[in-house]
Structure formats: structure tokens, C-alpha cells
Amino acid sequence: MDPLTNPATGLEVHQFPCLEDSYGYLVRDRESGICAAVDAPSAAAVEAALAATGWTLDFVLNTHHHPDHTGGNFELKAGTGCQIIGPRADNARIPGIDVVVGDGDIVAIGRHRARVLDTPGHTRGHIVYVFDADEAVFTGDTLFSMGCGRLFEGTPAQMWDSLQKLRALPAQTRVFCAHEYTQKNGHFALGLEPGNRHLLARVREVDQLRSLDMPTVPSTLGLERLTNPFLRPDSPELQASLGLSGAPLVEVFAETRRRRNEF
Ligand code: ZN
Ligand code: FE
């Protein structure tokens, strides 16, 4: 059994590195064998993961339109006959899309249910998939470990809104994000909150993992709440570092994001 499987519910998760610094994911209902890829960074990488697991693909669940998330759509659909599910708001930009979903919709992978949340900011149509019962969320490029996506198509207010939806999930929720950006994120975060002992411990752990070329993902929502500066605009230390003590949280968030762009 893959170590990322939830033994209580039987949702199997197979995580694999691909492209430069991406993670691809296969999720599967052990009982029925129904299987989905969360995003399709490259057809070859997803096909290799299918070959390694012996699983057969039924769905691609896209988070947003960027090529490092949809580049494998056409080829996987042609090769496996899978259905492509993606954000309604990005309908026209998701290659091969069959089914559009949006906030509050449920996507069933066998007995397992993923709740769709609209999380605009990185792109205007970005969505995430929350497997509530299985305690897992696939966050695409909205939330990274100790980071968040760049604001290519949205405002800070939109992204902060989106991140607050994720921040509210239970602490034990495992966070499966689309990129291994954790180490750089962590060192940026430490510059803003050098007194955060949770952050210090996490950065040490991440440095160690990366020196062994091991993944830092998945994280948990509880850990992110303690260490991710983009979920912590209410931290007095963070606010003071930015010269924004007592400022509205959206302003603190916006300034944190702006500084990360230049880090
Ligand atoms: Zn992206
Ligand atoms: Fe990406």
C-alpha cells in the first residue's frame, strides 16, 4: 500500500515528481479501482505513474489552465479515454475539457467525494479539490507549503479570500500542492518571522529533506497555519517586519506576496 493512502477510508494517493519541480498525483478508490490524475503536467509522467501502479485512468481533475497542469490532457484522453474535469470559469482554456465544475460541486472518485472550491487569484478560474472525509486537499498553484501562487490574473483581495477558504480546513488535512517550492518559501518566510519556532523547525526539516532529495509535500493544514506567511497576515511579528502593524490583513497579505516576488 502506498504510504500516502488513507488507511481509514481507502483513498489511495500516488505522488510522483515530474517536469522541473512539479508533483503529479494519482488518486484511486481502492474498492472500485476508479482513478483520477490531479492535473496532467505531462502525459509521459502520468503514463509512467500508471504503469508503475498498474492503475487505469478514468479522470483528469484540472486545477487551472497553465500548461504545466494541462499539458498532458489531450494525449492522456486519446490514450486512455479518460474524462477531463476542470474549472467552469476557465472552460475555454482547458484542453479537451468534458465536464465543468465550480464552487460547491462534488466530484466522485468511486466512493470518495471531492468538494470543489473556487480559489481565484493565481488564475481567474483556479479551483481546488477537497476530499473532506479522506482529509486531503489538492491545492494546485493556490497554496504551496509555506507559499502561495503568484497573482497572474487576480487581485490580492481575491487570493486572500481564496486562501481563507483553505485556512479554514481541519488541521489534519493533508496538503498536496503542485510544486516543490518549499525550501525557497521557507527561507523567505524565516526572514519575516525569525522568532517563529514552528517555522524554524520546519525550515530545518525541509533543508534536511531537500539535501536528501526527498519531497517536503504533503504538508498539513495545521502546519501551514503555523508556518506559511501567506496564511499568517495576523502575526504581529510578520506585520512588524513589513512595517504594517495593525494594517488590514489583505494589505499585509499583498505586501508579503509583493516581497516574495522579489526574493
Ligand atoms: Zn500555475
Ligand atoms: Fe504550476
PDB file of N, CA, C and O in Angstrom, residues 84-155:
ATOM      1  N   ILE A  84     -12.007  14.635 -18.905  1.00  0.00           N
ATOM      2  CA  ILE A  84     -11.295  15.781 -18.348  1.00  0.00           C
ATOM      3  C   ILE A  84     -12.299  16.667 -17.607  1.00  0.00           C
ATOM      4  O   ILE A  84     -13.278  17.132 -18.186  1.00  0.00           O
ATOM      5  N   ILE A  85     -12.024  16.874 -16.318  1.00  0.00           N
ATOM      6  CA  ILE A  85     -12.876  17.712 -15.468  1.00  0.00           C
ATOM      7  C   ILE A  85     -12.085  18.956 -15.098  1.00  0.00           C
ATOM      8  O   ILE A  85     -10.908  18.852 -14.739  1.00  0.00           O
ATOM      9  N   GLY A  86     -12.696  20.128 -15.212  1.00  0.00           N
ATOM     10  CA  GLY A  86     -11.948  21.343 -14.901  1.00  0.00           C
ATOM     11  C   GLY A  86     -12.858  22.503 -14.571  1.00  0.00           C
ATOM     12  O   GLY A  86     -14.084  22.378 -14.579  1.00  0.00           O
ATOM     13  N   PRO A  87     -12.242  23.651 -14.265  1.00  0.00           N
ATOM     14  CA  PRO A  87     -12.992  24.810 -13.780  1.00  0.00           C
ATOM     15  C   PRO A  87     -13.896  25.446 -14.833  1.00  0.00           C
ATOM     16  O   PRO A  87     -13.464  25.731 -15.942  1.00  0.00           O
ATOM     17  N   ARG A  88     -15.124  25.677 -14.433  1.00  0.00           N
ATOM     18  CA  ARG A  88     -16.115  26.329 -15.301  1.00  0.00           C
ATOM     19  C   ARG A  88     -15.593  27.672 -15.807  1.00  0.00           C
ATOM     20  O   ARG A  88     -15.716  27.992 -16.984  1.00  0.00           O
ATOM     21  N   ALA A  89     -14.976  28.429 -14.892  1.00  0.00           N
ATOM     22  CA  ALA A  89     -14.543  29.777 -15.254  1.00  0.00           C
ATOM     23  C   ALA A  89     -13.383  29.764 -16.250  1.00  0.00           C
ATOM     24  O   ALA A  89     -13.032  30.807 -16.797  1.00  0.00           O
ATOM     25  N   ASP A  90     -12.772  28.616 -16.472  1.00  0.00           N
ATOM     26  CA  ASP A  90     -11.658  28.513 -17.415  1.00  0.00           C
ATOM     27  C   ASP A  90     -11.978  27.543 -18.533  1.00  0.00           C
ATOM     28  O   ASP A  90     -11.072  27.072 -19.237  1.00  0.00           O
ATOM     29  N   ASN A  91     -13.251  27.260 -18.696  1.00  0.00           N
ATOM     30  CA  ASN A  91     -13.761  26.337 -19.700  1.00  0.00           C
ATOM     31  C   ASN A  91     -12.985  26.386 -21.015  1.00  0.00           C
ATOM     32  O   ASN A  91     -12.502  25.372 -21.513  1.00  0.00           O
ATOM     33  N   ALA A  92     -12.820  27.588 -21.553  1.00  0.00           N
ATOM     34  CA  ALA A  92     -12.246  27.752 -22.898  1.00  0.00           C
ATOM     35  C   ALA A  92     -10.739  27.517 -22.924  1.00  0.00           C
ATOM     36  O   ALA A  92     -10.163  27.402 -23.993  1.00  0.00           O
ATOM     37  N   ARG A  93     -10.112  27.456 -21.755  1.00  0.00           N
ATOM     38  CA  ARG A  93      -8.645  27.375 -21.745  1.00  0.00           C
ATOM     39  C   ARG A  93      -8.134  26.023 -21.250  1.00  0.00           C
ATOM     40  O   ARG A  93      -6.938  25.833 -21.075  1.00  0.00           O
ATOM     41  N   ILE A  94      -9.045  25.066 -20.985  1.00  0.00           N
ATOM     42  CA  ILE A  94      -8.634  23.738 -20.521  1.00  0.00           C
ATOM     43  C   ILE A  94      -8.710  22.780 -21.709  1.00  0.00           C
ATOM     44  O   ILE A  94      -9.812  22.468 -22.183  1.00  0.00           O
ATOM     45  N   PRO A  95      -7.560  22.293 -22.193  1.00  0.00           N
ATOM     46  CA  PRO A  95      -7.578  21.422 -23.373  1.00  0.00           C
ATOM     47  C   PRO A  95      -8.432  20.169 -23.144  1.00  0.00           C
ATOM     48  O   PRO A  95      -8.260  19.476 -22.141  1.00  0.00           O
ATOM     49  N   GLY A  96      -9.355  19.922 -24.064  1.00  0.00           N
ATOM     50  CA  GLY A  96     -10.114  18.665 -24.038  1.00  0.00           C
ATOM     51  C   GLY A  96     -11.149  18.547 -22.945  1.00  0.00           C
ATOM     52  O   GLY A  96     -11.645  17.445 -22.675  1.00  0.00           O
ATOM     53  N   ILE A  97     -11.530  19.651 -22.320  1.00  0.00           N
ATOM     54  CA  ILE A  97     -12.422  19.571 -21.150  1.00  0.00           C
ATOM     55  C   ILE A  97     -13.777  18.950 -21.528  1.00  0.00           C
ATOM     56  O   ILE A  97     -14.354  19.257 -22.572  1.00  0.00           O
ATOM     57  N   ASP A  98     -14.246  18.029 -20.668  1.00  0.00           N
ATOM     58  CA  ASP A  98     -15.537  17.353 -20.865  1.00  0.00           C
ATOM     59  C   ASP A  98     -16.587  17.820 -19.864  1.00  0.00           C
ATOM     60  O   ASP A  98     -17.763  17.889 -20.184  1.00  0.00           O
ATOM     61  N   VAL A  99     -16.173  18.062 -18.631  1.00  0.00           N
ATOM     62  CA  VAL A  99     -17.107  18.370 -17.547  1.00  0.00           C
ATOM     63  C   VAL A  99     -16.593  19.612 -16.824  1.00  0.00           C
ATOM     64  O   VAL A  99     -15.426  19.652 -16.418  1.00  0.00           O
ATOM     65  N   VAL A 100     -17.453  20.628 -16.690  1.00  0.00           N
ATOM     66  CA  VAL A 100     -17.037  21.829 -15.955  1.00  0.00           C
ATOM     67  C   VAL A 100     -17.614  21.793 -14.545  1.00  0.00           C
ATOM     68  O   VAL A 100     -18.747  21.363 -14.326  1.00  0.00           O
ATOM     69  N   VAL A 101     -16.811  22.248 -13.582  1.00  0.00           N
ATOM     70  CA  VAL A 101     -17.240  22.269 -12.183  1.00  0.00           C
ATOM     71  C   VAL A 101     -16.874  23.615 -11.565  1.00  0.00           C
ATOM     72  O   VAL A 101     -16.004  24.322 -12.073  1.00  0.00           O
ATOM     73  N   GLY A 102     -17.542  23.930 -10.470  1.00  0.00           N
ATOM     74  CA  GLY A 102     -17.279  25.176  -9.756  1.00  0.00           C
ATOM     75  C   GLY A 102     -17.645  25.025  -8.289  1.00  0.00           C
ATOM     76  O   GLY A 102     -18.030  23.934  -7.837  1.00  0.00           O
ATOM     77  N   ASP A 103     -17.522  26.134  -7.576  1.00  0.00           N
ATOM     78  CA  ASP A 103     -17.689  26.164  -6.127  1.00  0.00           C
ATOM     79  C   ASP A 103     -18.871  25.328  -5.640  1.00  0.00           C
ATOM     80  O   ASP A 103     -20.002  25.533  -6.072  1.00  0.00           O
ATOM     81  N   GLY A 104     -18.591  24.401  -4.748  1.00  0.00           N
ATOM     82  CA  GLY A 104     -19.644  23.605  -4.124  1.00  0.00           C
ATOM     83  C   GLY A 104     -19.984  22.324  -4.865  1.00  0.00           C
ATOM     84  O   GLY A 104     -20.677  21.462  -4.314  1.00  0.00           O
ATOM     85  N   ASP A 105     -19.519  22.169  -6.096  1.00  0.00           N
ATOM     86  CA  ASP A 105     -19.779  20.920  -6.823  1.00  0.00           C
ATOM     87  C   ASP A 105     -19.003  19.768  -6.180  1.00  0.00           C
ATOM     88  O   ASP A 105     -17.974  19.976  -5.547  1.00  0.00           O
ATOM     89  N   ILE A 106     -19.532  18.567  -6.374  1.00  0.00           N
ATOM     90  CA  ILE A 106     -18.881  17.364  -5.841  1.00  0.00           C
ATOM     91  C   ILE A 106     -18.438  16.502  -7.015  1.00  0.00           C
ATOM     92  O   ILE A 106     -19.204  16.246  -7.939  1.00  0.00           O
ATOM     93  N   VAL A 107     -17.175  16.076  -6.968  1.00  0.00           N
ATOM     94  CA  VAL A 107     -16.649  15.141  -7.960  1.00  0.00           C
ATOM     95  C   VAL A 107     -16.461  13.803  -7.245  1.00  0.00           C
ATOM     96  O   VAL A 107     -15.794  13.745  -6.214  1.00  0.00           O
ATOM     97  N   ALA A 108     -17.073  12.750  -7.784  1.00  0.00           N
ATOM     98  CA  ALA A 108     -16.973  11.440  -7.140  1.00  0.00           C
ATOM     99  C   ALA A 108     -15.893  10.607  -7.819  1.00  0.00           C
ATOM    100  O   ALA A 108     -15.873  10.471  -9.041  1.00  0.00           O
ATOM    101  N   ILE A 109     -14.974  10.099  -7.005  1.00  0.00           N
ATOM    102  CA  ILE A 109     -13.986   9.124  -7.466  1.00  0.00           C
ATOM    103  C   ILE A 109     -14.347   7.831  -6.743  1.00  0.00           C
ATOM    104  O   ILE A 109     -13.904   7.593  -5.620  1.00  0.00           O
ATOM    105  N   GLY A 110     -15.185   7.022  -7.377  1.00  0.00           N
ATOM    106  CA  GLY A 110     -15.743   5.873  -6.670  1.00  0.00           C
ATOM    107  C   GLY A 110     -16.533   6.345  -5.462  1.00  0.00           C
ATOM    108  O   GLY A 110     -17.385   7.226  -5.577  1.00  0.00           O
ATOM    109  N   ARG A 111     -16.210   5.791  -4.282  1.00  0.00           N
ATOM    110  CA  ARG A 111     -16.924   6.169  -3.067  1.00  0.00           C
ATOM    111  C   ARG A 111     -16.415   7.468  -2.467  1.00  0.00           C
ATOM    112  O   ARG A 111     -16.932   7.942  -1.458  1.00  0.00           O
ATOM    113  N   HIS A 112     -15.362   8.003  -3.017  1.00  0.00           N
ATOM    114  CA  HIS A 112     -14.724   9.180  -2.428  1.00  0.00           C
ATOM    115  C   HIS A 112     -15.227  10.441  -3.106  1.00  0.00           C
ATOM    116  O   HIS A 112     -15.399  10.478  -4.315  1.00  0.00           O
ATOM    117  N   ARG A 113     -15.438  11.460  -2.292  1.00  0.00           N
ATOM    118  CA  ARG A 113     -16.052  12.688  -2.808  1.00  0.00           C
ATOM    119  C   ARG A 113     -15.103  13.867  -2.626  1.00  0.00           C
ATOM    120  O   ARG A 113     -14.616  14.119  -1.517  1.00  0.00           O
ATOM    121  N   ALA A 114     -14.876  14.556  -3.743  1.00  0.00           N
ATOM    122  CA  ALA A 114     -14.079  15.786  -3.688  1.00  0.00           C
ATOM    123  C   ALA A 114     -15.003  16.975  -3.860  1.00  0.00           C
ATOM    124  O   ALA A 114     -15.794  17.029  -4.791  1.00  0.00           O
ATOM    125  N   ARG A 115     -14.878  17.901  -2.926  1.00  0.00           N
ATOM    126  CA  ARG A 115     -15.656  19.144  -2.980  1.00  0.00           C
ATOM    127  C   ARG A 115     -14.802  20.192  -3.693  1.00  0.00           C
ATOM    128  O   ARG A 115     -13.624  20.360  -3.386  1.00  0.00           O
ATOM    129  N   VAL A 116     -15.421  20.851  -4.656  1.00  0.00           N
ATOM    130  CA  VAL A 116     -14.700  21.861  -5.431  1.00  0.00           C
ATOM    131  C   VAL A 116     -14.836  23.219  -4.750  1.00  0.00           C
ATOM    132  O   VAL A 116     -15.931  23.607  -4.336  1.00  0.00           O
ATOM    133  N   LEU A 117     -13.713  23.900  -4.613  1.00  0.00           N
ATOM    134  CA  LEU A 117     -13.732  25.289  -4.141  1.00  0.00           C
ATOM    135  C   LEU A 117     -13.162  26.182  -5.230  1.00  0.00           C
ATOM    136  O   LEU A 117     -12.114  25.863  -5.813  1.00  0.00           O
ATOM    137  N   ASP A 118     -13.828  27.268  -5.526  1.00  0.00           N
ATOM    138  CA  ASP A 118     -13.247  28.285  -6.402  1.00  0.00           C
ATOM    139  C   ASP A 118     -12.176  29.033  -5.611  1.00  0.00           C
ATOM    140  O   ASP A 118     -12.448  29.540  -4.520  1.00  0.00           O
ATOM    141  N   THR A 119     -10.966  29.088  -6.163  1.00  0.00           N
ATOM    142  CA  THR A 119      -9.886  29.812  -5.486  1.00  0.00           C
ATOM    143  C   THR A 119      -9.164  30.737  -6.483  1.00  0.00           C
ATOM    144  O   THR A 119      -7.985  30.540  -6.770  1.00  0.00           O
ATOM    145  N   PRO A 120      -9.862  31.746  -7.006  1.00  0.00           N
ATOM    146  CA  PRO A 120      -9.220  32.640  -7.976  1.00  0.00           C
ATOM    147  C   PRO A 120      -8.087  33.437  -7.340  1.00  0.00           C
ATOM    148  O   PRO A 120      -8.066  33.651  -6.130  1.00  0.00           O
ATOM    149  N   GLY A 121      -7.168  33.856  -8.182  1.00  0.00           N
ATOM    150  CA  GLY A 121      -6.032  34.665  -7.712  1.00  0.00           C
ATOM    151  C   GLY A 121      -4.813  34.385  -8.575  1.00  0.00           C
ATOM    152  O   GLY A 121      -4.300  35.265  -9.263  1.00  0.00           O
ATOM    153  N   HIS A 122      -4.352  33.134  -8.552  1.00  0.00           N
ATOM    154  CA  HIS A 122      -3.237  32.733  -9.421  1.00  0.00           C
ATOM    155  C   HIS A 122      -3.709  32.820 -10.877  1.00  0.00           C
ATOM    156  O   HIS A 122      -3.048  33.409 -11.730  1.00  0.00           O
ATOM    157  N   THR A 123      -4.838  32.200 -11.154  1.00  0.00           N
ATOM    158  CA  THR A 123      -5.575  32.428 -12.407  1.00  0.00           C
ATOM    159  C   THR A 123      -7.010  32.752 -12.017  1.00  0.00           C
ATOM    160  O   THR A 123      -7.424  32.477 -10.889  1.00  0.00           O
ATOM    161  N   ARG A 124      -7.765  33.291 -12.948  1.00  0.00           N
ATOM    162  CA  ARG A 124      -9.131  33.693 -12.570  1.00  0.00           C
ATOM    163  C   ARG A 124     -10.037  32.486 -12.364  1.00  0.00           C
ATOM    164  O   ARG A 124     -11.056  32.577 -11.688  1.00  0.00           O
ATOM    165  N   GLY A 125      -9.659  31.315 -12.955  1.00  0.00           N
ATOM    166  CA  GLY A 125     -10.529  30.153 -12.840  1.00  0.00           C
ATOM    167  C   GLY A 125     -10.024  29.062 -11.920  1.00  0.00           C
ATOM    168  O   GLY A 125     -10.597  27.972 -11.889  1.00  0.00           O
ATOM    169  N   HIS A 126      -8.991  29.315 -11.161  1.00  0.00           N
ATOM    170  CA  HIS A 126      -8.370  28.239 -10.375  1.00  0.00           C
ATOM    171  C   HIS A 126      -9.369  27.602  -9.396  1.00  0.00           C
ATOM    172  O   HIS A 126     -10.135  28.302  -8.738  1.00  0.00           O
ATOM    173  N   ILE A 127      -9.351  26.265  -9.328  1.00  0.00           N
ATOM    174  CA  ILE A 127     -10.157  25.545  -8.329  1.00  0.00           C
ATOM    175  C   ILE A 127      -9.261  24.566  -7.572  1.00  0.00           C
ATOM    176  O   ILE A 127      -8.175  24.212  -8.045  1.00  0.00           O
ATOM    177  N   VAL A 128      -9.720  24.157  -6.404  1.00  0.00           N
ATOM    178  CA  VAL A 128      -9.045  23.103  -5.644  1.00  0.00           C
ATOM    179  C   VAL A 128     -10.057  22.004  -5.342  1.00  0.00           C
ATOM    180  O   VAL A 128     -11.273  22.218  -5.414  1.00  0.00           O
ATOM    181  N   TYR A 129      -9.536  20.815  -5.015  1.00  0.00           N
ATOM    182  CA  TYR A 129     -10.372  19.644  -4.757  1.00  0.00           C
ATOM    183  C   TYR A 129     -10.159  19.207  -3.304  1.00  0.00           C
ATOM    184  O   TYR A 129      -9.051  18.821  -2.933  1.00  0.00           O
ATOM    185  N   VAL A 130     -11.221  19.270  -2.516  1.00  0.00           N
ATOM    186  CA  VAL A 130     -11.146  18.928  -1.095  1.00  0.00           C
ATOM    187  C   VAL A 130     -11.825  17.579  -0.868  1.00  0.00           C
ATOM    188  O   VAL A 130     -13.042  17.458  -1.020  1.00  0.00           O
ATOM    189  N   PHE A 131     -11.043  16.584  -0.498  1.00  0.00           N
ATOM    190  CA  PHE A 131     -11.593  15.281  -0.112  1.00  0.00           C
ATOM    191  C   PHE A 131     -11.793  15.325   1.406  1.00  0.00           C
ATOM    192  O   PHE A 131     -10.912  14.943   2.175  1.00  0.00           O
ATOM    193  N   ASP A 132     -12.948  15.833   1.826  1.00  0.00           N
ATOM    194  CA  ASP A 132     -13.158  16.095   3.254  1.00  0.00           C
ATOM    195  C   ASP A 132     -12.996  14.834   4.090  1.00  0.00           C
ATOM    196  O   ASP A 132     -12.242  14.807   5.060  1.00  0.00           O
ATOM    197  N   ALA A 133     -13.703  13.770   3.719  1.00  0.00           N
ATOM    198  CA  ALA A 133     -13.690  12.550   4.535  1.00  0.00           C
ATOM    199  C   ALA A 133     -12.300  11.910   4.547  1.00  0.00           C
ATOM    200  O   ALA A 133     -11.916  11.256   5.515  1.00  0.00           O
ATOM    201  N   ASP A 134     -11.565  12.107   3.470  1.00  0.00           N
ATOM    202  CA  ASP A 134     -10.240  11.497   3.346  1.00  0.00           C
ATOM    203  C   ASP A 134      -9.124  12.396   3.879  1.00  0.00           C
ATOM    204  O   ASP A 134      -7.949  12.014   3.855  1.00  0.00           O
ATOM    205  N   GLU A 135      -9.509  13.588   4.338  1.00  0.00           N
ATOM    206  CA  GLU A 135      -8.555  14.530   4.938  1.00  0.00           C
ATOM    207  C   GLU A 135      -7.413  14.866   3.993  1.00  0.00           C
ATOM    208  O   GLU A 135      -6.230  14.749   4.334  1.00  0.00           O
ATOM    209  N   ALA A 136      -7.786  15.262   2.770  1.00  0.00           N
ATOM    210  CA  ALA A 136      -6.783  15.624   1.773  1.00  0.00           C
ATOM    211  C   ALA A 136      -7.321  16.762   0.913  1.00  0.00           C
ATOM    212  O   ALA A 136      -8.503  16.800   0.588  1.00  0.00           O
ATOM    213  N   VAL A 137      -6.426  17.690   0.574  1.00  0.00           N
ATOM    214  CA  VAL A 137      -6.805  18.750  -0.368  1.00  0.00           C
ATOM    215  C   VAL A 137      -5.713  18.870  -1.426  1.00  0.00           C
ATOM    216  O   VAL A 137      -4.514  18.820  -1.112  1.00  0.00           O
ATOM    217  N   PHE A 138      -6.145  18.988  -2.676  1.00  0.00           N
ATOM    218  CA  PHE A 138      -5.223  19.169  -3.798  1.00  0.00           C
ATOM    219  C   PHE A 138      -5.321  20.626  -4.221  1.00  0.00           C
ATOM    220  O   PHE A 138      -6.353  21.066  -4.737  1.00  0.00           O
ATOM    221  N   THR A 139      -4.245  21.368  -3.943  1.00  0.00           N
ATOM    222  CA  THR A 139      -4.335  22.835  -3.990  1.00  0.00           C
ATOM    223  C   THR A 139      -3.749  23.450  -5.258  1.00  0.00           C
ATOM    224  O   THR A 139      -3.764  24.678  -5.388  1.00  0.00           O
ATOM    225  N   GLY A 140      -3.235  22.648  -6.187  1.00  0.00           N
ATOM    226  CA  GLY A 140      -2.701  23.209  -7.426  1.00  0.00           C
ATOM    227  C   GLY A 140      -1.666  24.271  -7.149  1.00  0.00           C
ATOM    228  O   GLY A 140      -0.714  24.041  -6.381  1.00  0.00           O
ATOM    229  N   ASP A 141      -1.857  25.443  -7.736  1.00  0.00           N
ATOM    230  CA  ASP A 141      -0.932  26.564  -7.529  1.00  0.00           C
ATOM    231  C   ASP A 141      -1.559  27.655  -6.669  1.00  0.00           C
ATOM    232  O   ASP A 141      -1.146  28.815  -6.718  1.00  0.00           O
ATOM    233  N   THR A 142      -2.600  27.322  -5.884  1.00  0.00           N
ATOM    234  CA  THR A 142      -3.148  28.313  -4.961  1.00  0.00           C
ATOM    235  C   THR A 142      -2.330  28.345  -3.678  1.00  0.00           C
ATOM    236  O   THR A 142      -1.811  29.384  -3.279  1.00  0.00           O
ATOM    237  N   LEU A 143      -2.199  27.196  -3.024  1.00  0.00           N
ATOM    238  CA  LEU A 143      -1.437  27.111  -1.771  1.00  0.00           C
ATOM    239  C   LEU A 143      -0.268  26.159  -1.961  1.00  0.00           C
ATOM    240  O   LEU A 143      -0.456  25.022  -2.408  1.00  0.00           O
ATOM    241  N   PHE A 144       0.932  26.619  -1.638  1.00  0.00           N
ATOM    242  CA  PHE A 144       2.112  25.752  -1.573  1.00  0.00           C
ATOM    243  C   PHE A 144       2.515  25.601  -0.118  1.00  0.00           C
ATOM    244  O   PHE A 144       2.031  26.324   0.748  1.00  0.00           O
ATOM    245  N   SER A 145       3.445  24.694   0.143  1.00  0.00           N
ATOM    246  CA  SER A 145       3.940  24.610   1.502  1.00  0.00           C
ATOM    247  C   SER A 145       4.771  25.858   1.789  1.00  0.00           C
ATOM    248  O   SER A 145       5.759  26.142   1.089  1.00  0.00           O
ATOM    249  N   MET A 146       4.343  26.631   2.762  1.00  0.00           N
ATOM    250  CA  MET A 146       4.941  27.904   3.171  1.00  0.00           C
ATOM    251  C   MET A 146       4.855  28.975   2.078  1.00  0.00           C
ATOM    252  O   MET A 146       5.539  29.988   2.154  1.00  0.00           O
ATOM    253  N   GLY A 147       4.031  28.734   1.065  1.00  0.00           N
ATOM    254  CA  GLY A 147       3.907  29.726  -0.001  1.00  0.00           C
ATOM    255  C   GLY A 147       2.527  29.746  -0.614  1.00  0.00           C
ATOM    256  O   GLY A 147       1.614  29.033  -0.177  1.00  0.00           O
ATOM    257  N   CYS A 148       2.383  30.599  -1.638  1.00  0.00           N
ATOM    258  CA  CYS A 148       1.156  30.620  -2.432  1.00  0.00           C
ATOM    259  C   CYS A 148       1.527  30.986  -3.855  1.00  0.00           C
ATOM    260  O   CYS A 148       2.642  31.425  -4.132  1.00  0.00           O
ATOM    261  N   GLY A 149       0.595  30.802  -4.775  1.00  0.00           N
ATOM    262  CA  GLY A 149       0.853  31.087  -6.179  1.00  0.00           C
ATOM    263  C   GLY A 149       0.992  32.576  -6.447  1.00  0.00           C
ATOM    264  O   GLY A 149       0.484  33.414  -5.697  1.00  0.00           O
ATOM    265  N   ARG A 150       1.700  32.887  -7.517  1.00  0.00           N
ATOM    266  CA  ARG A 150       1.781  34.282  -7.954  1.00  0.00           C
ATOM    267  C   ARG A 150       0.424  34.770  -8.440  1.00  0.00           C
ATOM    268  O   ARG A 150      -0.380  33.985  -8.930  1.00  0.00           O
ATOM    269  N   LEU A 151       0.209  36.059  -8.336  1.00  0.00           N
ATOM    270  CA  LEU A 151      -1.076  36.632  -8.739  1.00  0.00           C
ATOM    271  C   LEU A 151      -1.015  37.035 -10.213  1.00  0.00           C
ATOM    272  O   LEU A 151      -0.816  38.200 -10.538  1.00  0.00           O
ATOM    273  N   PHE A 152      -1.183  36.056 -11.090  1.00  0.00           N
ATOM    274  CA  PHE A 152      -1.124  36.354 -12.521  1.00  0.00           C
ATOM    275  C   PHE A 152      -2.413  36.994 -13.016  1.00  0.00           C
ATOM    276  O   PHE A 152      -2.399  37.840 -13.891  1.00  0.00           O
ATOM    277  N   GLU A 153      -3.542  36.550 -12.502  1.00  0.00           N
ATOM    278  CA  GLU A 153      -4.822  37.003 -13.064  1.00  0.00           C
ATOM    279  C   GLU A 153      -5.789  37.514 -12.003  1.00  0.00           C
ATOM    280  O   GLU A 153      -6.962  37.710 -12.300  1.00  0.00           O
ATOM    281  N   GLY A 154      -5.342  37.637 -10.788  1.00  0.00           N
ATOM    282  CA  GLY A 154      -6.275  38.049  -9.736  1.00  0.00           C
ATOM    283  C   GLY A 154      -5.688  39.139  -8.866  1.00  0.00           C
ATOM    284  O   GLY A 154      -4.500  39.461  -8.945  1.00  0.00           O
ATOM    285  N   THR A 155      -6.525  39.693  -8.025  1.00  0.00           N
ATOM    286  CA  THR A 155      -6.110  40.741  -7.096  1.00  0.00           C
ATOM    287  C   THR A 155      -5.699  40.109  -5.772  1.00  0.00           C
ATOM    288  O   THR A 155      -6.088  38.979  -5.468  1.00  0.00           O
TER     289      THR A 155
END
